[in-house]
Short mmCIF file of C-alpha atoms in Angstrom, two decimals:
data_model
loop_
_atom_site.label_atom_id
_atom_site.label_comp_id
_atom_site.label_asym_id
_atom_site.label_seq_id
_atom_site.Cartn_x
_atom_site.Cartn_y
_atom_site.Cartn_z
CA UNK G 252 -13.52 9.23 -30.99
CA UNK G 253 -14.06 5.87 -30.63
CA UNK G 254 -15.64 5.98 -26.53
CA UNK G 255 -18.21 8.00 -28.54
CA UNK G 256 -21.96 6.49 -28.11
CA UNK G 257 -23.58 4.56 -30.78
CA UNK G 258 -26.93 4.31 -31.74
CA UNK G 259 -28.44 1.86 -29.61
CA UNK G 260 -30.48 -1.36 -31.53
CA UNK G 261 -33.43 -1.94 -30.95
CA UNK G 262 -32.60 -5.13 -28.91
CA UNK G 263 -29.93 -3.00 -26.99
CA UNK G 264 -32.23 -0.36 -26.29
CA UNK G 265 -34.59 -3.21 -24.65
CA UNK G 266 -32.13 -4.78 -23.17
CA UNK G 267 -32.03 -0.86 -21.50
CA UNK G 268 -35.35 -0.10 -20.80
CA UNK G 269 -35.39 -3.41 -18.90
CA UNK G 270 -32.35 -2.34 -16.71
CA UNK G 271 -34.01 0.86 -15.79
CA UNK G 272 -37.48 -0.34 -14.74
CA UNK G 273 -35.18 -2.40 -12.67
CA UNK G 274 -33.53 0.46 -11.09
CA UNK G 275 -36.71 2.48 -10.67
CA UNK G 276 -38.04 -0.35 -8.23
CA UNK G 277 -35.51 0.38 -5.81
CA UNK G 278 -32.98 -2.57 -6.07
CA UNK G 279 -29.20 -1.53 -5.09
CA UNK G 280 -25.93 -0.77 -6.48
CA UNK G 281 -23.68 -3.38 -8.20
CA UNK G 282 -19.81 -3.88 -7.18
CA UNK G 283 -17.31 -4.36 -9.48
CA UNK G 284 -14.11 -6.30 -9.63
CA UNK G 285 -11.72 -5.05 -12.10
CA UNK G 286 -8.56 -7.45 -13.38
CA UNK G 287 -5.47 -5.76 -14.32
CA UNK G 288 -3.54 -6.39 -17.54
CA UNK G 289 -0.96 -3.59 -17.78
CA UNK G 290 -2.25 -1.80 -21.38
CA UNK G 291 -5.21 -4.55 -21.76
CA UNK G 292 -7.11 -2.18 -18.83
CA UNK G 293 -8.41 0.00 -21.83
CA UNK G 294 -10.68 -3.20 -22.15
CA UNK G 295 -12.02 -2.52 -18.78
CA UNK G 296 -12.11 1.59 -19.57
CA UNK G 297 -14.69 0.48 -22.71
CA UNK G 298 -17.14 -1.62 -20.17
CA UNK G 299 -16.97 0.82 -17.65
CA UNK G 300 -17.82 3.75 -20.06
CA UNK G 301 -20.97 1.35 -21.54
CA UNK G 302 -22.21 1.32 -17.64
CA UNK G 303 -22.17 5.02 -16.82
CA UNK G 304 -24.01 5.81 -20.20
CA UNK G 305 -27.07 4.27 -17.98
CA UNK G 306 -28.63 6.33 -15.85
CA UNK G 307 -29.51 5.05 -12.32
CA UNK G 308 -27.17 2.88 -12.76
CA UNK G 309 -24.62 2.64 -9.35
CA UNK G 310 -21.79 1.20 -7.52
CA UNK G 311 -21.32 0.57 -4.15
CA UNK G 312 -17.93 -1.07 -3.90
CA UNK G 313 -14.88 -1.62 -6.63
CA UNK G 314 -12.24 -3.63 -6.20
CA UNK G 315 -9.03 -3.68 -8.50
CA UNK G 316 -5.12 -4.79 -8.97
CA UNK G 317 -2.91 -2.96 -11.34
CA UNK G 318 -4.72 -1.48 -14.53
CA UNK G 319 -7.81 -2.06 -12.54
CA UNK G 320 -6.65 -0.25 -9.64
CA UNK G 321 -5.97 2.44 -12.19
CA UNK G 322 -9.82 2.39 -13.36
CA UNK G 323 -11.42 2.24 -10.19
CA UNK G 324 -9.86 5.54 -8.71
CA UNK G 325 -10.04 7.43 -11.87
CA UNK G 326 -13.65 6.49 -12.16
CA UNK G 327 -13.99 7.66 -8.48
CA UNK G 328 -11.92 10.75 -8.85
CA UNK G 329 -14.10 11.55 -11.89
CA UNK G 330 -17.15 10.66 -10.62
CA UNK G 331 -16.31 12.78 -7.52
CA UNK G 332 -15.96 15.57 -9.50
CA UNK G 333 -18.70 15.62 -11.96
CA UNK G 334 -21.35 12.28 -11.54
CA UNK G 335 -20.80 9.98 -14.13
CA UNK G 336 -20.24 12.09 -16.85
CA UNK G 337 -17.09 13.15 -14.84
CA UNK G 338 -16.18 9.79 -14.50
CA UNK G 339 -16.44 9.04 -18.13
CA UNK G 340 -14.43 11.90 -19.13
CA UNK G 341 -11.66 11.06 -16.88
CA UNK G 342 -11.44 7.68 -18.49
CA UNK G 343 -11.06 8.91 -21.49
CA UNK G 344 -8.47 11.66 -20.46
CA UNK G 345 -6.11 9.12 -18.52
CA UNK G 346 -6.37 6.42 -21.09
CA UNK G 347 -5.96 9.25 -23.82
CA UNK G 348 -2.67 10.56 -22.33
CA UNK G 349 -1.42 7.37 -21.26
CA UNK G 350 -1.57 6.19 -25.06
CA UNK G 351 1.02 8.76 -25.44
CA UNK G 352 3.61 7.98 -24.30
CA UNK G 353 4.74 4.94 -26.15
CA UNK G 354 7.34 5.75 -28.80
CA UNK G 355 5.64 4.42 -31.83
CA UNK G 356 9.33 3.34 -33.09
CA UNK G 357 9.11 0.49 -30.80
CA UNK G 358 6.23 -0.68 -31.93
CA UNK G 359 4.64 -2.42 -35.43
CA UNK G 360 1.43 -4.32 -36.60
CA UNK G 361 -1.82 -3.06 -36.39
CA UNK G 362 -5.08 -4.16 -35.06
CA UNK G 363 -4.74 -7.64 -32.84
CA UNK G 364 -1.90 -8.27 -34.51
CA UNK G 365 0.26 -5.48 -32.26
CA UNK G 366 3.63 -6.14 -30.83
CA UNK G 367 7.09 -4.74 -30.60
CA UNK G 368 9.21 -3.95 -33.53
CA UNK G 369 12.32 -5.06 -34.36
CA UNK G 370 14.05 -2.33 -32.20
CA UNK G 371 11.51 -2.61 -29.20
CA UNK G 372 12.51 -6.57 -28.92
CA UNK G 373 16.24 -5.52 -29.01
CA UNK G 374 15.60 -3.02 -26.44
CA UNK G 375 13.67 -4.86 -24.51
CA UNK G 376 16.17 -7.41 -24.78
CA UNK G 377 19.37 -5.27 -23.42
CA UNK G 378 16.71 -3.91 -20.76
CA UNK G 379 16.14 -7.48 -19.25
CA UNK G 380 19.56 -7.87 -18.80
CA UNK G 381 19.60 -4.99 -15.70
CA UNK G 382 17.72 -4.13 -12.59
CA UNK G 383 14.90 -1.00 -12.49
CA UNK G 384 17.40 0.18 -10.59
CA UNK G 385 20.61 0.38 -12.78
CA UNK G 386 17.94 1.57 -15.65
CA UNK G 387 16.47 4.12 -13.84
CA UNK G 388 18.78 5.34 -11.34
CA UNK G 389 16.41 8.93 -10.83
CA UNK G 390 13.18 6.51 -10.49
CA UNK G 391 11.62 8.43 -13.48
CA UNK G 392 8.33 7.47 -13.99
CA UNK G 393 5.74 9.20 -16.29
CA UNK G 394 2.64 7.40 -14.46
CA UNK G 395 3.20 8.93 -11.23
CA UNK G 396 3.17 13.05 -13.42
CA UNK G 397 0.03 11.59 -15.20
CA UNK G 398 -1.81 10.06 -12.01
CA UNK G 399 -0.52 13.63 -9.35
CA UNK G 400 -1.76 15.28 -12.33
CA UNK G 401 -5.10 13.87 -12.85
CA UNK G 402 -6.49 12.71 -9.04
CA UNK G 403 -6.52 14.79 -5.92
CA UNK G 404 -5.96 11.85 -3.59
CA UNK G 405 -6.38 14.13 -0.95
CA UNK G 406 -9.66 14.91 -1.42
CA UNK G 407 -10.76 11.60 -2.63
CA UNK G 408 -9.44 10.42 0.31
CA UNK G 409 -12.27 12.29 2.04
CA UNK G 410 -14.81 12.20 -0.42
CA UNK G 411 -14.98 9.38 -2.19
CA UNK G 412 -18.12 8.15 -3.88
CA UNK G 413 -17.49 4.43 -3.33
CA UNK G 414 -15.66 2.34 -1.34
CA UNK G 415 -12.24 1.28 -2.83
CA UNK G 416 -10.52 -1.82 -2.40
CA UNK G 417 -7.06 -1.65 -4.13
CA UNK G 418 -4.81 -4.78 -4.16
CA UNK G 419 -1.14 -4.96 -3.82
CA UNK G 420 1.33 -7.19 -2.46
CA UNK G 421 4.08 -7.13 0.29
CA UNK G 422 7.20 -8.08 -1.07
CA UNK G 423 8.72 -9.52 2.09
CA UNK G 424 5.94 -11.49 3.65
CA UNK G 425 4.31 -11.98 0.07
CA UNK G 426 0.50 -11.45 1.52
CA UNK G 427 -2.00 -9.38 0.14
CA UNK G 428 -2.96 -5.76 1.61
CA UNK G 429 -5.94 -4.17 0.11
CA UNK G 430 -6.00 -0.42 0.61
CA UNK G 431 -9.00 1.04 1.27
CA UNK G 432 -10.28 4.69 -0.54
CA UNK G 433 -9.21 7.06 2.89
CA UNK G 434 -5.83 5.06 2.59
CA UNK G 435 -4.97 6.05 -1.33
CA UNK G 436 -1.72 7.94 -2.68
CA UNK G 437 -0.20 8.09 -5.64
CA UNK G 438 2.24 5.49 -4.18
CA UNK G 439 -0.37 2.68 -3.23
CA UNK G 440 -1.67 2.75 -7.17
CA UNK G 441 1.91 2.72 -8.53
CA UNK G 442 2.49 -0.27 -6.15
CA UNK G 443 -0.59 -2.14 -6.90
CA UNK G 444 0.72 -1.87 -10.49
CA UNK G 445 4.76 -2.50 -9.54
CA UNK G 446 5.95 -4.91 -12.08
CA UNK G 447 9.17 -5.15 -10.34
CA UNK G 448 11.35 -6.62 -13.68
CA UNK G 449 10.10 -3.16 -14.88
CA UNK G 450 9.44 -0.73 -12.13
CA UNK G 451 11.38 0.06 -9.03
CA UNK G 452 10.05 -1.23 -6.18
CA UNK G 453 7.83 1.17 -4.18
CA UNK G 454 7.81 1.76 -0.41
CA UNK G 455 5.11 2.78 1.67
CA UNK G 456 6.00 3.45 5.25
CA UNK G 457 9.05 1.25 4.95
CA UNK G 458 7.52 -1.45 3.35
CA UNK G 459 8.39 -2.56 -0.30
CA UNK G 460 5.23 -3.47 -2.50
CA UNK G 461 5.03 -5.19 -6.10
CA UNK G 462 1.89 -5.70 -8.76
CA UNK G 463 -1.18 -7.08 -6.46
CA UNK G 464 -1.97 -9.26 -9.15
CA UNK G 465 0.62 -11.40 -7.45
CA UNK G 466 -1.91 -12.26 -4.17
CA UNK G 467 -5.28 -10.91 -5.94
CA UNK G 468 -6.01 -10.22 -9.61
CA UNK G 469 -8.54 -9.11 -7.92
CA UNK G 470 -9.85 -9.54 -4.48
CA UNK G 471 -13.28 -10.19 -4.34
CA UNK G 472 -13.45 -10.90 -0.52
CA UNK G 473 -13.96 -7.42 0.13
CA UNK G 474 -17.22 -6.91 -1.92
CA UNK G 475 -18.86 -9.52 -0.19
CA UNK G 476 -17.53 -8.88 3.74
CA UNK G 477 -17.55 -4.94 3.45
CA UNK G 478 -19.99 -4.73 0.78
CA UNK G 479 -24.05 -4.44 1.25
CA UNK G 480 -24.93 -4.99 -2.60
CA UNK G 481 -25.08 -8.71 -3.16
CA UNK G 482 -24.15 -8.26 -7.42
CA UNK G 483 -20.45 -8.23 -8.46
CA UNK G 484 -19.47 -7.59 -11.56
CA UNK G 485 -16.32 -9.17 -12.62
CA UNK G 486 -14.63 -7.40 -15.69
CA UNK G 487 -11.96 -9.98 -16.70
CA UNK G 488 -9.10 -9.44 -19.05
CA UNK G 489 -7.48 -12.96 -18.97
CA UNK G 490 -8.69 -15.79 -20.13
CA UNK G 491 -10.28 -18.80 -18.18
CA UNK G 492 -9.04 -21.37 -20.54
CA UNK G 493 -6.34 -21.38 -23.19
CA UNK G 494 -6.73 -23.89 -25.93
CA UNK G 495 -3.43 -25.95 -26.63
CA UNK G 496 -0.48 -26.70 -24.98
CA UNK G 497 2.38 -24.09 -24.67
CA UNK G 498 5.41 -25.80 -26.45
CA UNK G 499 8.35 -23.06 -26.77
CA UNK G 500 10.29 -21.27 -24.21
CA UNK G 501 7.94 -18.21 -25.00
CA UNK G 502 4.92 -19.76 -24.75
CA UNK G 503 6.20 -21.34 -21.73
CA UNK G 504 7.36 -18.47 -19.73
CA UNK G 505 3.63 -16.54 -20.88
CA UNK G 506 1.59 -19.35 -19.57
CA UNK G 507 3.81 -19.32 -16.65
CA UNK G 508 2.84 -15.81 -16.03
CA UNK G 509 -0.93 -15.89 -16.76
CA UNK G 510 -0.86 -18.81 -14.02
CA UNK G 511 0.59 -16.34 -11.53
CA UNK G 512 -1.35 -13.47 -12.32
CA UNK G 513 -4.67 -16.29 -12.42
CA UNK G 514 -4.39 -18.72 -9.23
CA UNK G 515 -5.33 -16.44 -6.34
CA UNK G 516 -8.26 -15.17 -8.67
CA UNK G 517 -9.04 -18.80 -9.13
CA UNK G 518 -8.52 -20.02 -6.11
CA UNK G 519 -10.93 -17.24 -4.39
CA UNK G 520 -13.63 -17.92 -6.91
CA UNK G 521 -13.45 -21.65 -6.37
CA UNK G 522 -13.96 -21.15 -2.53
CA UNK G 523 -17.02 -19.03 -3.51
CA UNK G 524 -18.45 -21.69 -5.49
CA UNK G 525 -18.08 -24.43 -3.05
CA UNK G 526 -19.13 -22.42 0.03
CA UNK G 527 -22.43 -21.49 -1.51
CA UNK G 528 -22.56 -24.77 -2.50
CA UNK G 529 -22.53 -25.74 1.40
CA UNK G 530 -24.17 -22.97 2.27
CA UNK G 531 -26.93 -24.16 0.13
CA UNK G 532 -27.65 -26.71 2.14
CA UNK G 533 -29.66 -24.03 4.76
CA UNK G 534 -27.86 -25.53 7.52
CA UNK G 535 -25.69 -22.39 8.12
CA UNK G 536 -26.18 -19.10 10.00
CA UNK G 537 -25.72 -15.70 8.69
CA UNK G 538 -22.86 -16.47 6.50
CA UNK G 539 -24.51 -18.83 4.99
CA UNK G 540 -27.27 -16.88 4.24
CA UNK G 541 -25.08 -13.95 2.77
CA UNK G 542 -23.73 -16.96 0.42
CA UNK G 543 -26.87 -17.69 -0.89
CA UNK G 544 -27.72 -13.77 -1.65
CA UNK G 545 -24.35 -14.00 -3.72
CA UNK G 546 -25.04 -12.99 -7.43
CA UNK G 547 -21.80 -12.62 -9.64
CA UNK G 548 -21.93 -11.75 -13.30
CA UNK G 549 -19.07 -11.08 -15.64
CA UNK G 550 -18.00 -9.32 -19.07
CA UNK G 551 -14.83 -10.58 -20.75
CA UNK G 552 -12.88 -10.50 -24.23
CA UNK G 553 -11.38 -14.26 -23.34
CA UNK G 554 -12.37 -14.98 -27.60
CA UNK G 555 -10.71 -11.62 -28.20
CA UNK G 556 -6.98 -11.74 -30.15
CA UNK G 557 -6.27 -8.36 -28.81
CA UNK G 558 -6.40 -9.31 -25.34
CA UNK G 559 -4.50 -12.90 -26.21
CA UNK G 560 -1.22 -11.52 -26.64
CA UNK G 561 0.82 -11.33 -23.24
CA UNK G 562 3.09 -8.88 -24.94
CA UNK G 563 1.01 -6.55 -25.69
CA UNK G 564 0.02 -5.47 -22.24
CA UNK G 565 3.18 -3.67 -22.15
CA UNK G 566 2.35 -1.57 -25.19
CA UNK G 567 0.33 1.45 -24.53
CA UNK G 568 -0.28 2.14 -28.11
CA UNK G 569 -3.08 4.53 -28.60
CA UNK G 570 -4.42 3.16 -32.02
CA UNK G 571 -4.92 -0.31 -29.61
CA UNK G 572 -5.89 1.05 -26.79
CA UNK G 573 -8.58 2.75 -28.77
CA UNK G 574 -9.68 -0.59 -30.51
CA UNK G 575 -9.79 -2.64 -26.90
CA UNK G 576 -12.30 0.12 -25.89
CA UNK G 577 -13.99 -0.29 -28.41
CA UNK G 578 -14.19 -3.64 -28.16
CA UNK G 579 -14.96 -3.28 -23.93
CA UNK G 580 -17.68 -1.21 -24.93
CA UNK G 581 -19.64 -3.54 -27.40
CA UNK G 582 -19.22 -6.21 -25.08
CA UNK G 583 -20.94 -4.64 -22.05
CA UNK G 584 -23.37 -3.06 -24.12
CA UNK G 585 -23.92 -7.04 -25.24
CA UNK G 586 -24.40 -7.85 -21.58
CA UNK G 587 -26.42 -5.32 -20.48
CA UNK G 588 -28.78 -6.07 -23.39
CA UNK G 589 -29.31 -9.73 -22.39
CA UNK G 590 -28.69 -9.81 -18.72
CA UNK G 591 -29.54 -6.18 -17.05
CA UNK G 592 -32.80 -7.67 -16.09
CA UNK G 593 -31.51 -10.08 -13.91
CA UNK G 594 -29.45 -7.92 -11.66
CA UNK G 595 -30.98 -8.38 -8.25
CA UNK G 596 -32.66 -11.79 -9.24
CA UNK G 597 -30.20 -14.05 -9.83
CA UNK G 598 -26.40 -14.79 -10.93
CA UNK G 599 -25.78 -14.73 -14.77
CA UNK G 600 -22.78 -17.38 -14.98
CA UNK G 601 -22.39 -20.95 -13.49
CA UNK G 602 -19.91 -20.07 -10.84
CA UNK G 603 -19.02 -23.82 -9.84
CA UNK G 604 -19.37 -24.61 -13.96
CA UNK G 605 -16.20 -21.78 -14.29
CA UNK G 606 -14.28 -22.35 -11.19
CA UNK G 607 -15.47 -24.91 -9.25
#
């Protein structure tokens, strides 16, 4: 299997031994902030399964919109059940069984280089031209039998071993509401991951809901007002910065769509950036001085081709969901090698630098 553990280097191993004579002086938990990206969350499934291989290692909060939302609860759910070992398993499980269920008809390429077949883009094509509705008159929907299957909200609801902060977005008023874990159903992850050219729109006490990664992709407010631990760990699956200038009506209507997904994500870190900018300045009270305790870090495949292609998010393909864990892994095994040491010290990217 390729989530299976690989011999650790030398200058991983460390990297390791650094991180845990960290967490044997007492520091805290970390928080993480997980971005959706429809199939590109198998990314996040391969840093999250690097960070429960280390023992001692623990969250406080997690915060997530779509996939994300998807990775934070199963990680709870699993955790809940069996520690982190639990928690890796059901990773594996949900991204296992969610990789089939693509009909591999629709799909060609290999590696990076995955996308829809012929067929798939004529399907695709004809599908574009009706509403979720007309398509799926029975709202059929294989992710709500593999999520009832696989969490017992109910008793995660009462038991879960982190807070949970999952975004979605309400349709009508178009603001953000961030469920919290005794608030969770299989209905607030299907909205927080309600594309609604694609999925029907989903209610939840009368009120219709879309993708949060409309109004938070993710939120990170909530790790730092609800949250004790003063690391987040932002696990990003689109990039900061594209290179070039989008010239066709495809590239168009991507870029269009990563800067939708992006700006609230943007926007929030920006205000972070300048505010403890301010609050450097000493000449605040309390919330200044939470500012300046503010230490964000971040693991992403933004160099990646696998994660470059918009059209790919909406191709479950085991053989590439596979290769972006793979790929999540070796990345946060990368980061933990050269910057476990600082959790608790100090922030490992130039916040202002990235989004100021």
């Amino acid at each position: 299997m390729e989530n299976e553990a690989k011999p650790a280097t030398a200058s991983l191993q460390g990297g390791l031994d650094k991180l845990r004579q960290w967490l044997g002086g007492g520091r805290g938990p970390i928080n993480l902030a997980l971005q959706g990206g429809g199939a590109h969350g198998a990314y996040t499934w391969g840093v999250l399964d690097a960070l429960l291989e280390v023992d001692g290692l623990h969250f406080e909060g997690l915060s997530g919109s779509s996939a994300g939302a998807m990775n934070a609860v199963v990680l709870a759910e699993g955790w809940r059940q069996g520690g982190r070992a639990g928690a890796r398993e059901a990773l594996t499980r949900f991204w296992t069984e969610l990789g089939q269920h693509m009909p591999w008809g629709l799909v060609r390429g290999k590696g990076d280089a995955i996308g829809l077949a012929p067929a798939g883009k004529l399907l695709a094509s004809w599908a574009s031209q009706f509403s979720p509705a007309q398509l799926n008159p029975f709202d059929l929907n294989p992710l709500r039998n593999l999520l009832e299957k696989q969490i017992d909200f109910e008793a995660l609801r009462q038991h879960s071993p982190f807070k949970l902060f999952i975004g979605t977005t309400q349709v009508n008023t178009a603001k953000l509401r961030v469920f919290r874990e005794h608030e969770l159903s299989v209905d607030v992850l299907l909205a927080s991951a309600c594309l609604p050219r694609i999925h029907r729109t989903v209610l939840i006490e009368g009120e219709p809901y879309w993708d949060g990664g409309y109004t938070a992709n993710p939120a990170v407010f909530p790790l730092f007002y609800d949250c004790e631990s003063r690391d987040v760990l932002l696990v990003l699956l689109n990039p900061l910065r594209r290179s070039g200038t989008p010239h066709s009506i495809a590239e168009i209507e991507t870029r269009i769509g990563e800067l939708g997904f992006n700006s609230h994500f943007m926007r929030e870190m920006r205000m972070f950036a300048q505010a403890t900018e301010f609050a450097g300045s000493g000449l605040g009270g309390r919330l200044d001085g939470r500012l300046r305790e503010m230490r964000f870090h971040m693991i992403g495949g933004s160099e990646l081709e696998s994660l470059a292609r918009s059209e790919s998010k909406l191709l479950p393909h085991a053989p590439f969901l596979q290769r972006l864990q793979a790929q999540g892994r070796e990345h946060a095994q990368d980061w933990l090698r050269v910057n476990a040491p600082e959790l608790g010290r100090r922030s490992t990217i130039d916040v202002k630098g990235l989004f100021g």
